[in-house]
Coordinates of C-alpha atoms and ligand atoms in Angstrom, one line a residue:
M1 CA 194.5 2.3 -110.2
V2 CA 193.7 2.7 -106.7
T3 CA 193.1 6.9 -105.9
T4 CA 194.4 8.7 -102.7
E5 CA 190.7 9.5 -102.0
Q6 CA 189.9 5.8 -102.3
V7 CA 192.4 5.2 -99.5
M8 CA 191.1 7.9 -97.3
E9 CA 187.8 6.6 -97.5
A10 CA 189.2 3.3 -97.0
L11 CA 190.9 4.6 -93.9
S12 CA 187.9 7.1 -92.4
T13 CA 186.5 3.6 -91.5
V14 CA 189.5 2.9 -89.1
D15 CA 188.5 3.8 -85.7
D16 CA 191.4 4.6 -83.5
P17 CA 190.9 1.9 -81.2
E18 CA 191.1 3.7 -77.8
I19 CA 189.6 7.4 -78.5
G20 CA 187.0 5.7 -80.9
R21 CA 187.0 8.2 -83.8
P22 CA 188.1 7.4 -87.3
I23 CA 191.7 8.0 -87.6
T24 CA 191.8 10.5 -90.6
E25 CA 189.1 12.5 -88.6
L26 CA 192.2 12.5 -85.7
D27 CA 194.6 13.6 -88.6
M28 CA 196.5 9.8 -87.7
V29 CA 196.7 9.4 -91.3
A30 CA 200.1 11.3 -92.1
D31 CA 200.5 10.1 -95.5
V32 CA 199.6 7.8 -97.8
R33 CA 201.7 6.8 -100.9
I34 CA 200.4 4.4 -104.3
D35 CA 203.1 2.9 -106.3
A36 CA 201.1 0.8 -109.0
T37 CA 199.2 -1.9 -106.3
V38 CA 201.5 -1.5 -103.4
V39 CA 199.9 0.9 -101.1
T40 CA 201.9 2.9 -98.2
V41 CA 200.3 4.7 -95.4
N42 CA 202.3 6.9 -92.7
V43 CA 200.3 6.9 -89.6
R44 CA 201.4 8.9 -87.0
L45 CA 200.3 7.5 -83.1
T46 CA 199.2 9.6 -80.6
V47 CA 201.6 8.2 -78.0
P48 CA 204.5 6.4 -78.8
G49 CA 205.4 2.5 -78.3
C50 CA 201.2 2.3 -78.7
P51 CA 199.7 -1.0 -77.0
L52 CA 197.1 -1.1 -79.9
K53 CA 199.6 -0.7 -82.6
D54 CA 199.2 -4.3 -84.0
R55 CA 195.3 -3.9 -83.8
I56 CA 195.4 -0.5 -85.9
N57 CA 198.3 -2.5 -88.0
A58 CA 196.0 -5.0 -88.9
D59 CA 192.6 -3.0 -89.6
V60 CA 194.2 -0.2 -91.7
T61 CA 195.7 -3.2 -93.7
A62 CA 192.3 -5.0 -94.6
A63 CA 190.7 -1.6 -95.0
V64 CA 192.8 -0.7 -97.6
R65 CA 193.5 -4.0 -99.1
A66 CA 190.0 -4.5 -99.7
L67 CA 190.1 -1.9 -102.4
D68 CA 190.1 -3.1 -105.7
G69 CA 193.6 -2.8 -107.6
V70 CA 195.4 -3.2 -103.8
E71 CA 197.7 -6.2 -103.8
E72 CA 199.9 -5.1 -100.8
V73 CA 199.9 -2.6 -97.8
A74 CA 202.4 -1.1 -96.1
V75 CA 201.8 0.6 -93.1
V76 CA 205.0 2.6 -91.5
F77 CA 204.2 3.9 -88.1
G78 CA 205.5 7.4 -86.4
T79 CA 203.9 9.5 -83.7
M80 CA 202.7 12.5 -82.8
T81 CA 204.2 16.0 -81.8
E82 CA 203.0 17.3 -78.6
Q83 CA 201.2 20.1 -80.6
Q84 CA 199.6 17.3 -82.6
R85 CA 198.7 16.0 -79.8
A86 CA 196.8 18.6 -78.2
A87 CA 195.5 19.6 -81.6
V88 CA 193.3 16.5 -81.6
A89 CA 192.7 17.1 -77.6
A90 CA 191.2 20.1 -78.5
K91 CA 189.0 18.7 -81.1
V92 CA 187.9 15.6 -79.5
R93 CA 187.2 17.5 -76.6
G94 CA 185.6 20.0 -78.4
G95 CA 187.6 23.0 -76.7
A96 CA 185.2 23.7 -74.3
T97 CA 186.1 25.5 -71.1
D98 CA 184.9 27.1 -68.6
D99 CA 184.4 31.3 -66.8
A100 CA 187.6 30.1 -65.0
G101 CA 189.1 28.3 -67.8
Q102 CA 188.8 24.7 -66.6
P103 CA 187.3 22.0 -68.9
A104 CA 183.6 22.3 -69.3
I105 CA 181.2 20.2 -68.1
P106 CA 179.4 19.0 -72.0
F107 CA 176.2 18.0 -70.3
N108 CA 175.2 21.7 -68.7
D109 CA 176.1 23.1 -72.1
V110 CA 172.3 24.6 -73.1
D111 CA 172.5 22.4 -76.1
S112 CA 173.0 19.0 -74.5
Q113 CA 170.9 16.5 -75.8
T114 CA 171.9 14.3 -72.3
K115 CA 169.2 13.5 -70.0
V116 CA 171.2 13.1 -66.8
L117 CA 169.7 11.4 -63.7
A118 CA 171.2 11.0 -60.6
I119 CA 169.9 7.9 -59.2
A120 CA 169.9 8.5 -54.7
S121 CA 169.0 6.7 -51.9
G122 CA 168.8 7.1 -48.1
K123 CA 170.6 4.0 -47.1
G124 CA 172.9 1.7 -48.6
G125 CA 171.7 -2.0 -49.4
V126 CA 168.2 -0.7 -51.1
G127 CA 169.5 -1.5 -54.6
K128 CA 170.5 1.7 -56.5
S129 CA 173.4 0.4 -58.5
S130 CA 172.3 -2.7 -59.3
I131 CA 169.1 -0.7 -60.2
T132 CA 171.2 2.1 -62.5
V133 CA 173.1 -0.6 -63.6
N134 CA 170.0 -2.8 -65.3
L135 CA 167.9 0.7 -66.3
A136 CA 171.5 1.3 -68.2
V137 CA 171.6 -1.5 -69.7
A138 CA 167.4 -1.5 -70.6
L139 CA 167.6 1.9 -71.9
A140 CA 171.0 0.5 -74.3
Q141 CA 169.2 -2.3 -75.4
Q142 CA 166.4 0.2 -76.6
G143 CA 169.0 1.9 -79.1
Y144 CA 169.7 4.6 -76.3
D145 CA 173.7 5.2 -76.0
V146 CA 174.5 5.3 -72.2
G147 CA 176.7 5.9 -69.4
I148 CA 177.3 5.4 -66.1
L149 CA 179.2 7.3 -63.8
D150 CA 180.1 6.0 -60.5
A151 CA 179.9 8.6 -57.6
D152 CA 179.4 6.0 -55.3
I153 CA 182.9 6.4 -54.4
W154 CA 183.1 4.7 -51.1
G155 CA 181.1 1.7 -52.0
Y156 CA 181.7 1.8 -55.9
S157 CA 180.2 -1.5 -56.9
I158 CA 179.3 -0.4 -60.6
P159 CA 182.5 -2.2 -62.7
R160 CA 181.8 -5.8 -60.7
M161 CA 177.8 -5.2 -61.4
L162 CA 178.4 -4.2 -65.6
G163 CA 181.2 -6.7 -65.8
V164 CA 184.0 -4.3 -66.4
S165 CA 187.4 -4.2 -65.1
G166 CA 190.7 -2.5 -66.3
R167 CA 192.1 1.1 -66.3
P168 CA 190.7 3.8 -68.6
V169 CA 193.3 5.1 -70.9
A170 CA 194.4 9.0 -70.8
F171 CA 194.6 10.9 -73.8
N172 CA 196.1 14.1 -73.3
N173 CA 194.6 14.9 -70.0
M174 CA 190.9 13.3 -71.3
V175 CA 189.8 10.1 -70.2
M176 CA 188.1 7.3 -72.1
P177 CA 185.5 5.6 -70.4
L178 CA 185.3 1.6 -70.5
Q179 CA 182.7 -0.2 -72.0
G180 CA 180.6 -2.9 -70.8
N181 CA 176.8 -4.4 -72.1
G182 CA 177.1 -1.6 -74.3
V183 CA 177.2 1.1 -71.5
K184 CA 180.0 3.3 -71.4
V185 CA 181.1 3.8 -67.7
I186 CA 183.8 5.2 -65.5
S187 CA 184.6 4.6 -61.9
I188 CA 186.7 5.7 -59.2
G189 CA 186.8 1.7 -58.7
F190 CA 189.1 1.8 -61.7
F191 CA 191.8 4.5 -60.4
L192 CA 192.3 2.5 -57.5
D193 CA 193.9 0.0 -56.1
S194 CA 191.1 -2.2 -54.9
E195 CA 192.5 -3.9 -51.8
K196 CA 192.7 -0.5 -50.1
P197 CA 190.3 1.9 -48.6
V198 CA 189.1 5.0 -50.1
I199 CA 191.1 7.6 -47.9
W200 CA 190.5 10.8 -50.0
R201 CA 189.2 13.7 -48.5
G202 CA 186.3 16.5 -49.5
P203 CA 188.5 18.9 -52.6
M204 CA 189.9 15.5 -53.7
L205 CA 186.3 13.6 -54.2
H206 CA 185.0 16.8 -55.3
R207 CA 188.0 16.9 -58.2
A208 CA 187.9 13.7 -59.1
L209 CA 183.7 14.0 -59.9
Q210 CA 184.3 17.3 -61.7
Q211 CA 187.0 15.1 -63.7
F212 CA 184.9 12.6 -64.4
L213 CA 182.5 15.1 -65.8
A214 CA 184.7 17.2 -68.0
D215 CA 187.6 15.1 -69.0
V216 CA 186.2 12.0 -69.4
H217 CA 185.2 11.7 -73.6
W218 CA 181.6 10.3 -73.0
G219 CA 180.7 11.6 -76.5
D220 CA 177.3 12.3 -77.5
L221 CA 175.0 10.2 -74.4
D222 CA 171.4 10.1 -74.7
F223 CA 171.1 9.3 -70.8
L224 CA 174.2 9.9 -68.2
L225 CA 173.3 7.6 -65.0
C226 CA 175.1 8.8 -62.0
D227 CA 174.9 6.3 -59.1
L228 CA 175.6 8.6 -56.0
P229 CA 176.9 7.8 -52.7
P230 CA 174.0 6.8 -50.1
G231 CA 172.6 9.3 -47.8
T232 CA 173.2 13.2 -48.2
G233 CA 176.7 13.9 -47.8
D234 CA 179.1 16.3 -49.7
I235 CA 179.1 13.8 -52.9
A236 CA 175.4 14.1 -53.6
I237 CA 175.3 17.8 -53.1
S238 CA 178.8 18.5 -55.0
L239 CA 177.1 16.3 -58.1
A240 CA 174.2 18.1 -57.6
Q241 CA 175.9 21.3 -57.6
M242 CA 177.6 20.7 -60.9
L243 CA 174.7 19.2 -62.7
P244 CA 172.0 21.5 -61.6
K245 CA 169.8 19.7 -64.8
A246 CA 169.6 16.8 -63.6
D247 CA 166.6 14.8 -62.4
M248 CA 166.9 12.7 -59.6
L249 CA 165.4 9.5 -58.8
V250 CA 164.9 7.9 -55.6
V251 CA 165.4 4.5 -54.7
T252 CA 164.2 2.7 -51.3
T253 CA 162.5 -0.6 -49.8
P254 CA 158.9 -0.5 -48.7
Q255 CA 159.7 0.0 -45.2
P256 CA 159.1 2.9 -43.1
A257 CA 162.3 3.5 -41.8
A258 CA 164.2 3.0 -45.8
Q259 CA 161.4 5.4 -46.8
R260 CA 161.7 8.2 -44.0
V261 CA 166.1 8.5 -44.6
A262 CA 165.1 8.0 -48.5
L263 CA 163.0 11.0 -48.2
R264 CA 165.8 13.3 -46.6
A265 CA 167.6 12.3 -49.7
G266 CA 165.0 13.8 -51.8
Q267 CA 164.7 16.9 -50.2
T268 CA 168.2 17.6 -50.9
T269 CA 167.3 18.8 -54.4
A270 CA 165.1 21.8 -52.8
Q271 CA 169.0 23.3 -51.6
T272 CA 170.6 22.0 -55.3
G273 CA 168.4 22.8 -57.6
M274 CA 168.1 19.7 -59.3
R275 CA 164.3 17.8 -59.5
V276 CA 162.9 14.9 -58.2
A277 CA 161.2 12.9 -61.4
G278 CA 160.4 9.6 -59.7
V279 CA 160.9 6.7 -57.3
I280 CA 161.6 3.3 -57.8
E281 CA 160.9 1.0 -54.7
N282 CA 162.9 -1.9 -54.7
M283 CA 162.9 -5.4 -53.1
S284 CA 158.7 -4.8 -53.2
S285 CA 157.8 -8.7 -52.2
F286 CA 159.3 -12.2 -53.3
I287 CA 156.8 -14.7 -54.9
A288 CA 157.6 -17.9 -54.5
P289 CA 158.6 -19.6 -57.2
D290 CA 157.1 -22.7 -55.9
T291 CA 153.5 -21.3 -55.5
G292 CA 153.4 -18.5 -56.8
T293 CA 152.1 -16.3 -53.9
E294 CA 154.1 -12.9 -53.1
Y295 CA 155.2 -12.3 -49.9
H296 CA 155.6 -8.6 -48.7
I297 CA 159.0 -9.6 -46.6
F298 CA 159.7 -5.7 -46.3
G299 CA 156.1 -4.3 -45.8
Q300 CA 154.4 -2.6 -48.4
G301 CA 153.6 1.0 -49.5
G302 CA 157.1 2.7 -48.7
G303 CA 157.6 3.9 -52.3
E304 CA 153.9 4.9 -52.8
L305 CA 154.2 7.1 -49.6
L306 CA 158.0 8.6 -50.6
A307 CA 156.5 9.3 -53.7
S308 CA 153.7 11.5 -52.2
E309 CA 156.0 13.2 -50.4
L310 CA 158.3 14.2 -52.3
D311 CA 156.1 15.1 -55.0
T312 CA 156.5 12.9 -57.7
K313 CA 156.0 9.8 -58.9
L314 CA 156.5 6.0 -58.1
L315 CA 157.5 4.8 -61.3
G316 CA 157.6 1.1 -60.6
S317 CA 158.3 -1.5 -57.7
I318 CA 160.6 -4.4 -58.7
P319 CA 160.3 -7.9 -56.4
I320 CA 163.1 -9.3 -54.7
E321 CA 164.9 -11.7 -57.6
P322 CA 167.6 -13.8 -56.1
R323 CA 168.7 -13.9 -59.8
L324 CA 169.3 -10.1 -59.9
R325 CA 171.6 -10.6 -57.1
E326 CA 173.7 -13.8 -58.7
G327 CA 173.6 -11.2 -62.4
C328 CA 175.3 -8.4 -59.7
D329 CA 178.3 -10.6 -58.5
S330 CA 178.7 -12.1 -62.0
G331 CA 178.6 -9.1 -64.4
M332 CA 175.6 -9.7 -66.4
P333 CA 172.4 -7.4 -65.8
L334 CA 169.2 -9.4 -64.5
V335 CA 167.8 -7.3 -68.5
I336 CA 170.4 -8.8 -70.3
G337 CA 170.8 -12.6 -68.3
D338 CA 167.5 -13.5 -67.9
P339 CA 165.3 -10.4 -69.5
E340 CA 161.8 -12.4 -69.0
A341 CA 162.4 -12.7 -65.0
P342 CA 159.9 -10.1 -63.6
A343 CA 162.4 -8.2 -62.1
A344 CA 163.7 -7.3 -65.1
V345 CA 160.5 -7.0 -66.8
R346 CA 159.7 -4.3 -64.6
L347 CA 163.1 -2.7 -64.3
R348 CA 162.9 -2.5 -68.7
E349 CA 159.3 -0.8 -68.4
I350 CA 160.9 1.3 -65.8
A351 CA 163.1 2.3 -68.7
T352 CA 160.8 2.7 -71.0
G353 CA 159.3 5.1 -69.2
L354 CA 162.3 7.5 -68.7
G355 CA 162.5 6.5 -72.9
R356 CA 159.2 8.2 -73.0
R357 CA 159.8 10.6 -71.4
S358 CA 163.0 12.4 -72.7
S359 CA 161.9 11.1 -76.1
S360 CA 161.3 14.9 -76.9
L361 CA 164.9 15.0 -77.6
V362 CA 165.3 12.2 -79.8
G363 CA 165.6 13.0 -83.4
K364 CA 166.9 16.6 -82.6
P365 CA 170.1 16.7 -84.3
L366 CA 173.3 16.3 -81.7
P367 CA 175.8 18.4 -80.8
L368 CA 178.8 17.8 -82.7
A369 CA 182.5 18.1 -80.2
I370 CA 184.3 19.2 -83.5
Ligands
LIG1 P1 172.9 0.0 -53.1 O1 173.8 0.4 -54.4 O2 171.6 0.7 -52.8 O3 173.8 0.2 -51.6 P2 172.9 -2.7 -54.4 O4 172.7 -2.2 -55.5 O5 174.0 -2.6 -54.0 O6 172.8 -1.5 -53.2 O7 172.4 -4.0 -53.7 C1 172.8 -4.8 -52.7 C2 172.2 -6.3 -52.4 O8 171.2 -6.1 -53.2 C3 172.9 -6.6 -53.8 O9 173.6 -7.9 -52.9 C4 172.3 -6.7 -54.7 O10 172.6 -8.0 -55.3 C5 170.9 -7.5 -53.9 N1 169.5 -6.9 -54.3 C6 169.4 -5.6 -55.1 N2 168.0 -5.0 -55.6 C7 167.4 -6.8 -55.5 C8 166.6 -7.3 -55.9 N3 165.2 -6.8 -56.6 N4 166.2 -8.8 -55.3 C9 167.4 -9.4 -54.9 N5 168.6 -8.9 -54.3 C10 169.0 -8.0 -54.7

């Protein structure tokens, strides 16, 4: 006859689909009864009428049914009490709060192993979001756990570029990020009516960002990429103040005018404690597919110049690639859709460099939330 321990072990392979943790760890298994070959599992749902009840039912049944000596599985559902839910939320969150009693930003913890990269640009349209998405996916392809915080509040475009839509699930004041192409993502776009402009004022935006950092269950990320709004506005400064350990990557196009405004964005780090970790030049040139001739449509040398002015390195130059734009529009990042395209190769090289630079962190034990 099967034992309770064996059933519990099988149940520890079943994740809650929303929270992404084993149901045993979340105290969702209220009781297990074994009657010869029949096993009854009482599952406590975190919310009544949980939309994923059927999925949990199927997963629990399959896991227990696979055990030797089990012929029938019955799953009985109940709901957690408010107290039980609060206990689980505290467990998932890790219970950390800041001095003001607010949920703490885990990335500022001295033991945090997450490399936070803020992607900035002087003006819109230089490819900051496209690069954020492709770098994130390239890092995920290299085996890192990666998240994107879309902080480009007015011009949010990450969900579309990553091919993710929907509304994240909230659980006792904690929000579960959505996931696309192997990358976790949270964006203001998930919480807004896409037809309406964002009319929030500074304090609300500040609070939203604070929540995105502290109340989202990011898990143990290796990299968090923050797509900043273009320029040197409040949001960029707010975020820099919330993430003093972050490094900034500045994206520019090669022409002098773009490079000059990007310089101002990079210089905000002097006021905020962030460090500029490098410059990425985008739309560097266009290589004609028929002749192979390279055209410097937007001029030359802006990335190099910006890097030297910010006393940092040029991490790479990415050519104009129509398939990159098409991929952004269709939610299929170039590094997945066309990994051998020259722009994809360059993006991967930059990602490899970023990974290498934080590789001293890899292999160290990750801080556990519980
Ligand atoms: P930003 O975030 O700086 O406002 P986006 O990433 O939204 O810029 O890019 C602006 C537009 O340019 C998008 O349509 C994007 O697909 C396109 N784009 C960005 N980089 C390239 C590139 N290297 N080649 C071709 N199109 C690009």
